[in-house]
XYZ file of N, CA and C in Angstrom:
456
model
N 32.250 43.647 -192.296
C 31.907 44.586 -193.294
C 33.333 45.198 -193.708
N 33.569 45.063 -195.036
C 34.756 45.847 -195.600
C 34.186 46.699 -196.685
N 34.463 48.054 -196.844
C 34.040 48.943 -197.814
C 34.691 48.641 -199.207
N 34.018 48.706 -200.186
C 34.416 48.407 -201.590
C 35.381 49.429 -202.098
N 36.322 49.067 -202.939
C 37.345 49.971 -203.407
C 36.983 50.400 -204.844
N 36.036 49.763 -205.522
C 35.579 50.168 -206.864
C 34.136 49.661 -206.924
N 33.340 50.591 -207.604
C 31.824 50.308 -207.681
C 31.599 49.119 -208.660
N 32.214 49.236 -209.776
C 32.038 48.159 -210.746
C 33.410 48.023 -211.579
N 33.646 46.672 -211.950
C 34.832 46.315 -212.747
C 34.214 45.677 -213.977
N 34.491 46.148 -215.122
C 34.069 45.675 -216.377
C 35.177 44.992 -217.135
N 36.224 44.672 -216.399
C 37.364 44.100 -217.009
C 37.199 42.812 -217.842
N 36.132 42.056 -217.516
C 35.807 40.901 -218.168
C 34.679 41.159 -219.295
N 34.407 42.357 -219.631
C 33.348 42.694 -220.526
C 32.224 43.255 -219.818
N 31.304 43.915 -220.450
C 30.118 44.594 -219.870
C 29.177 43.494 -219.450
N 29.246 42.431 -220.130
C 28.253 41.336 -219.731
C 28.626 40.549 -218.456
N 29.804 40.758 -217.915
C 30.234 40.175 -216.753
C 30.792 41.204 -215.724
N 29.812 41.962 -215.289
C 30.182 43.041 -214.347
C 30.609 42.413 -212.974
N 31.611 42.952 -212.223
C 31.973 42.637 -210.765
C 31.600 43.897 -209.999
N 30.501 43.780 -209.135
C 30.149 44.938 -208.388
C 30.749 44.920 -207.043
N 30.940 46.251 -206.420
C 31.460 46.577 -205.182
C 32.747 45.665 -204.920
N 33.775 45.885 -205.719
C 34.938 45.166 -205.848
C 35.769 45.333 -204.572
N 36.228 44.369 -203.896
C 37.104 44.420 -202.743
C 36.347 44.454 -201.354
N 34.975 44.716 -201.522
C 34.064 44.884 -200.376
C 33.487 43.581 -199.912
N 33.017 43.695 -198.659
C 32.288 42.459 -198.024
C 31.007 43.018 -197.476
N 29.871 42.405 -197.864
C 28.601 42.938 -197.317
C 28.330 42.217 -195.913
N 27.763 43.165 -195.020
C 27.319 42.624 -193.718
C 26.064 43.127 -193.540
N 24.889 42.324 -193.621
C 23.607 42.863 -193.522
C 23.233 43.514 -192.130
N 23.813 43.103 -191.094
C 23.582 43.620 -189.829
C 24.327 44.988 -189.831
N 25.326 45.062 -190.393
C 26.028 46.492 -190.548
C 25.069 47.406 -191.243
N 24.564 46.981 -192.338
C 23.776 47.824 -193.287
C 22.417 48.128 -192.627
N 21.841 47.134 -191.929
C 20.460 47.354 -191.273
C 20.448 48.040 -189.981
N 21.518 47.822 -189.189
C 21.599 48.431 -187.849
C 22.784 49.182 -187.560
N 23.898 48.624 -187.582
C 25.124 49.107 -186.951
C 25.440 50.440 -187.413
N 25.414 50.787 -188.773
C 25.876 51.896 -189.367
C 25.078 53.130 -189.087
N 23.997 53.017 -188.441
C 23.020 54.062 -188.060
C 23.065 54.509 -186.712
N 24.037 53.896 -185.898
C 24.001 54.200 -184.402
C 24.579 55.643 -184.178
N 25.425 56.128 -184.932
C 26.043 57.347 -184.629
C 25.545 58.372 -185.623
N 24.227 58.181 -186.095
C 23.688 59.273 -186.926
C 22.258 59.530 -186.544
N 21.655 60.527 -187.017
C 20.275 60.950 -186.601
C 19.299 59.825 -186.955
N 19.535 58.985 -187.862
C 18.770 57.898 -188.236
C 18.504 57.044 -186.969
N 19.323 56.874 -186.011
C 19.224 56.238 -184.936
C 17.814 56.280 -184.278
N 17.423 57.593 -184.273
C 16.099 57.842 -183.645
C 14.856 57.749 -184.548
N 15.104 57.212 -185.698
C 13.914 57.065 -186.667
C 13.283 55.736 -186.378
N 12.081 55.474 -186.755
C 11.381 54.208 -186.755
C 12.022 53.198 -187.645
N 12.464 52.001 -187.253
C 13.069 51.009 -188.074
C 12.019 49.878 -188.262
N 11.100 49.638 -187.130
C 10.231 48.601 -187.181
C 8.911 49.138 -186.562
N 7.798 48.744 -187.264
C 6.432 49.215 -186.779
C 5.670 47.861 -186.966
N 5.015 47.511 -185.787
C 4.131 46.167 -185.825
C 2.903 46.625 -185.390
N 1.794 45.928 -186.045
C 0.365 45.995 -185.670
C -0.177 44.601 -185.514
N -0.633 44.367 -184.177
C -1.174 43.049 -183.914
C -2.558 42.899 -184.347
N -3.011 41.575 -184.438
C -4.419 41.414 -184.799
C -5.300 42.134 -183.928
N -5.010 42.351 -182.602
C -5.926 42.983 -181.751
C -5.819 44.446 -181.714
N -4.979 45.020 -182.654
C -4.877 46.492 -182.814
C -3.655 47.013 -182.026
N -3.006 46.344 -181.330
C -1.799 46.816 -180.565
C -0.735 47.212 -181.582
N -0.094 48.290 -181.261
C 0.929 48.871 -182.132
C 2.294 48.889 -181.271
N 3.410 48.473 -181.901
C 4.634 48.557 -181.182
C 5.629 49.156 -182.222
N 6.536 50.082 -181.891
C 7.599 50.530 -182.620
C 8.966 50.456 -182.077
N 9.885 50.295 -182.829
C 11.301 50.397 -182.517
C 12.050 51.332 -183.382
N 12.818 52.095 -182.748
C 13.694 52.863 -183.493
C 14.965 52.130 -183.920
N 15.772 52.582 -184.741
C 17.046 51.847 -185.094
C 17.864 51.582 -183.807
N 17.928 52.596 -182.935
C 18.691 52.435 -181.818
C 18.039 51.372 -180.807
N 16.681 51.366 -180.656
C 16.146 50.401 -179.917
C 16.336 49.024 -180.503
N 16.052 48.812 -181.829
C 16.295 47.516 -182.372
C 17.699 47.124 -182.301
N 18.490 48.005 -182.440
C 20.090 47.633 -182.339
C 20.279 47.051 -180.952
N 19.714 47.644 -179.847
C 19.893 47.187 -178.547
C 19.273 45.940 -178.321
N 18.133 45.732 -178.824
C 17.384 44.412 -178.646
C 18.071 43.314 -179.356
N 18.543 43.497 -180.536
C 19.170 42.538 -181.419
C 20.569 42.134 -180.770
N 21.266 43.049 -180.180
C 22.519 42.830 -179.488
C 22.242 41.918 -178.184
N 21.192 42.328 -177.475
C 20.913 41.508 -176.285
C 20.392 40.110 -176.529
N 19.735 39.877 -177.646
C 19.448 38.619 -178.049
C 20.625 37.779 -178.573
N 21.502 38.516 -179.293
C 22.655 37.850 -179.880
C 23.598 37.533 -178.639
N 23.616 38.280 -177.731
C 24.435 37.874 -176.557
C 23.973 36.831 -175.822
N 22.545 36.624 -175.717
C 21.892 35.511 -174.997
C 22.269 34.294 -175.748
N 22.158 34.372 -177.186
C 22.305 33.170 -178.021
C 23.865 32.704 -177.867
N 24.833 33.712 -177.820
C 26.120 33.370 -177.599
C 26.361 32.706 -176.217
N 25.703 33.183 -175.261
C 25.773 32.720 -173.943
C 25.263 31.295 -173.695
N 24.478 30.771 -174.775
C 24.034 29.345 -174.818
C 24.947 28.551 -175.609
N 26.093 29.181 -176.076
C 27.085 28.398 -176.727
C 27.020 28.436 -178.260
N 25.960 29.172 -178.732
C 25.675 29.160 -180.153
C 26.644 30.227 -180.916
N 26.896 29.876 -182.115
C 27.875 30.756 -182.928
C 27.758 30.308 -184.394
N 28.823 30.800 -185.151
C 28.894 30.718 -186.535
C 28.535 29.193 -187.153
N 27.756 29.196 -187.916
C 27.342 27.906 -188.444
C 26.256 27.022 -187.906
N 25.897 27.474 -186.743
C 24.848 26.682 -185.877
C 23.519 27.100 -186.457
N 22.665 26.049 -186.649
C 21.338 26.229 -187.034
C 20.426 26.569 -185.864
N 19.600 27.529 -186.018
C 18.688 27.766 -184.977
C 17.296 27.958 -185.524
N 16.326 27.152 -184.845
C 15.048 27.194 -185.446
C 14.176 28.400 -184.931
N 13.389 29.016 -185.760
C 12.528 30.076 -185.412
C 11.128 29.540 -185.507
N 10.428 29.301 -184.505
C 9.085 28.878 -184.445
C 8.369 29.875 -183.639
N 7.907 30.974 -184.371
C 7.395 32.096 -183.822
C 6.186 32.681 -184.676
N 5.376 33.480 -184.064
C 4.455 34.204 -184.840
C 5.005 35.339 -185.337
N 4.303 36.105 -186.092
C 4.878 37.428 -186.702
C 4.810 38.601 -185.742
N 5.658 38.568 -184.830
C 5.776 39.629 -183.829
C 7.088 40.329 -183.877
N 7.376 41.378 -183.167
C 8.733 42.034 -183.318
C 9.783 41.137 -182.968
N 9.555 40.314 -181.973
C 10.655 39.503 -181.484
C 11.047 38.464 -182.419
N 10.237 38.165 -183.355
C 10.756 37.222 -184.518
C 11.808 37.970 -185.357
N 11.556 39.252 -185.567
C 12.546 40.073 -186.394
C 13.877 40.277 -185.570
N 13.628 40.398 -184.289
C 14.867 40.546 -183.338
C 15.686 39.333 -183.305
N 15.030 38.164 -183.106
C 15.735 36.900 -183.145
C 16.357 36.537 -184.499
N 15.617 36.809 -185.560
C 16.123 36.717 -186.971
C 17.419 37.418 -187.059
N 17.498 38.688 -186.762
C 18.682 39.551 -187.008
C 19.693 39.124 -185.915
N 19.387 38.601 -184.763
C 20.443 38.105 -183.842
C 21.098 36.948 -184.224
N 20.329 36.097 -184.852
C 20.902 34.751 -185.298
C 22.035 35.082 -186.556
N 21.553 36.012 -187.386
C 22.548 36.577 -188.338
C 23.711 36.994 -187.829
N 23.554 37.977 -186.779
C 24.741 38.602 -186.139
C 25.838 37.573 -185.588
N 25.204 36.507 -184.977
C 26.240 35.516 -184.415
C 26.817 34.554 -185.541
N 26.266 34.790 -186.802
C 26.654 34.011 -187.892
C 26.111 32.580 -187.939
N 24.819 32.531 -187.278
C 23.971 31.321 -187.337
C 23.293 31.132 -188.530
N 22.580 30.023 -188.699
C 21.819 29.639 -189.825
C 20.412 29.583 -189.385
N 19.507 30.477 -190.022
C 18.091 30.613 -189.661
C 17.459 29.426 -190.205
N 16.597 28.636 -189.379
C 15.679 27.633 -189.747
C 14.225 28.096 -189.506
N 13.609 28.510 -190.541
C 12.138 29.001 -190.338
C 11.207 27.817 -190.102
N 10.398 27.761 -189.163
C 9.513 26.794 -188.843
C 8.148 27.372 -188.837
N 7.262 27.006 -189.704
C 5.890 27.497 -189.922
C 5.069 27.315 -188.643
N 4.315 28.379 -188.174
C 3.629 28.242 -186.969
C 2.506 27.159 -187.040
N 2.157 26.717 -188.109
C 1.017 25.714 -188.146
C 1.555 24.278 -188.291
N 2.975 24.229 -188.171
C 3.462 22.704 -188.091
C 3.184 22.115 -186.726
N 2.886 20.767 -186.681
C 2.721 19.950 -185.665
C 3.993 19.562 -185.017
N 4.041 18.814 -183.762
C 5.319 18.389 -183.269
C 6.213 17.554 -184.104
N 5.634 16.676 -184.951
C 6.334 15.719 -185.759
C 7.120 16.513 -186.879
N 6.560 17.447 -187.343
C 7.101 18.238 -188.516
C 8.213 19.159 -187.983
N 7.882 19.747 -186.778
C 9.008 20.475 -186.151
C 10.216 19.692 -185.862
N 10.061 18.568 -185.194
C 11.138 17.749 -184.712
C 12.051 17.233 -186.043
N 11.256 16.872 -187.065
C 11.854 16.453 -188.241
C 12.708 17.422 -188.941
N 12.230 18.679 -188.964
C 12.982 19.782 -189.525
C 14.206 20.120 -188.690
N 13.997 20.123 -187.337
C 15.177 20.508 -186.499
C 16.210 19.362 -186.618
N 15.888 18.154 -186.734
C 16.775 17.049 -186.742
C 17.555 17.064 -188.224
N 16.709 17.297 -189.265
C 17.434 17.517 -190.550
C 18.391 18.552 -190.692
N 18.167 19.617 -190.037
C 19.064 20.838 -189.953
C 20.081 20.608 -189.098
N 20.097 19.629 -188.106
C 20.977 19.606 -186.996
C 21.031 20.852 -186.208
N 19.787 21.336 -185.960
C 19.618 22.488 -185.203
C 20.115 22.372 -183.634
N 20.763 23.424 -183.268
C 21.233 23.283 -181.830
C 20.325 24.072 -180.882
N 19.389 24.884 -181.371
C 18.381 25.446 -180.493
C 17.202 25.949 -181.368
N 16.156 26.211 -180.651
C 14.820 26.792 -181.100
C 14.475 27.893 -180.309
N 13.950 28.980 -181.044
C 13.443 30.101 -180.323
C 11.828 30.121 -180.703
N 11.148 30.138 -179.714
C 9.656 30.059 -179.824
C 8.950 31.163 -178.952
N 7.678 31.069 -178.988
C 6.802 31.970 -178.106
C 5.697 31.042 -177.534
N 5.188 31.644 -176.517
C 4.112 30.814 -175.779
C 3.007 30.566 -176.567
N 2.596 31.372 -177.609
C 1.572 31.222 -178.511
C 1.265 32.410 -179.394
N 0.208 32.535 -180.025
C -0.157 33.601 -181.019
C -1.634 33.700 -181.070
N -1.937 34.894 -181.594
C -3.304 35.232 -181.824
C -3.788 34.784 -183.264
N -4.801 34.186 -183.462
C -5.344 33.953 -184.810
C -6.797 33.987 -184.785
N -7.180 34.828 -185.724
C -8.727 35.047 -185.765
C -9.483 35.326 -184.525
N -8.804 36.025 -183.548
C -9.320 36.356 -182.357
C -9.213 35.353 -181.146
N -8.526 34.227 -181.466
C -8.374 33.201 -180.457
C -6.715 32.939 -180.365
N -6.618 32.473 -179.008
C -5.191 32.070 -178.681
C -4.848 30.766 -179.146
N -3.670 30.574 -179.863
C -3.077 29.258 -180.358
C -1.766 29.142 -179.557
N -1.798 27.985 -178.834
C -0.428 27.752 -178.086
C 0.578 27.314 -179.163
N 1.846 27.627 -178.763
C 2.941 27.164 -179.605
C 3.990 26.412 -178.773
N 4.240 26.771 -177.548
C 5.144 26.232 -176.757
C 4.911 24.729 -176.605
N 3.659 24.142 -176.365
C 3.558 22.861 -176.208
C 4.064 21.963 -177.372
N 4.171 22.552 -178.492
C 4.460 21.771 -179.717
C 5.934 21.455 -179.671
N 6.621 22.256 -179.010
C 8.265 22.095 -178.947
C 8.545 21.549 -177.607
């Protein structure tokens, strides 16, 4: 992240504006890092409600800690900038955590639909030259358990 020096540059004409001149955007900084020394740290950043009615919430501070923990685990596996990582997960908070952690290490997110069979998952992982996959044991769908881990 680098702060911008000028909000807009219209030097090439109003039809060609250059926004946030001199700055570099970092989505992790904007979503999590910049809130850690502010009162926002204690506000809800993520609220999830499962099919079974379970509710889980994460404050910005809690989400920051979980994303860093996951990012450090990914780095511990030797993953880093430019590495493709598959996400074969249901819509649970850990999906958001893994998603942000992959971004934090500079990885490339490879979304994998939970309905894919083994052949489709393998083909996409191979095409993307993925170095890892993050998955879950399974998911709840229409009241029943659907296994995911056996697919990978």
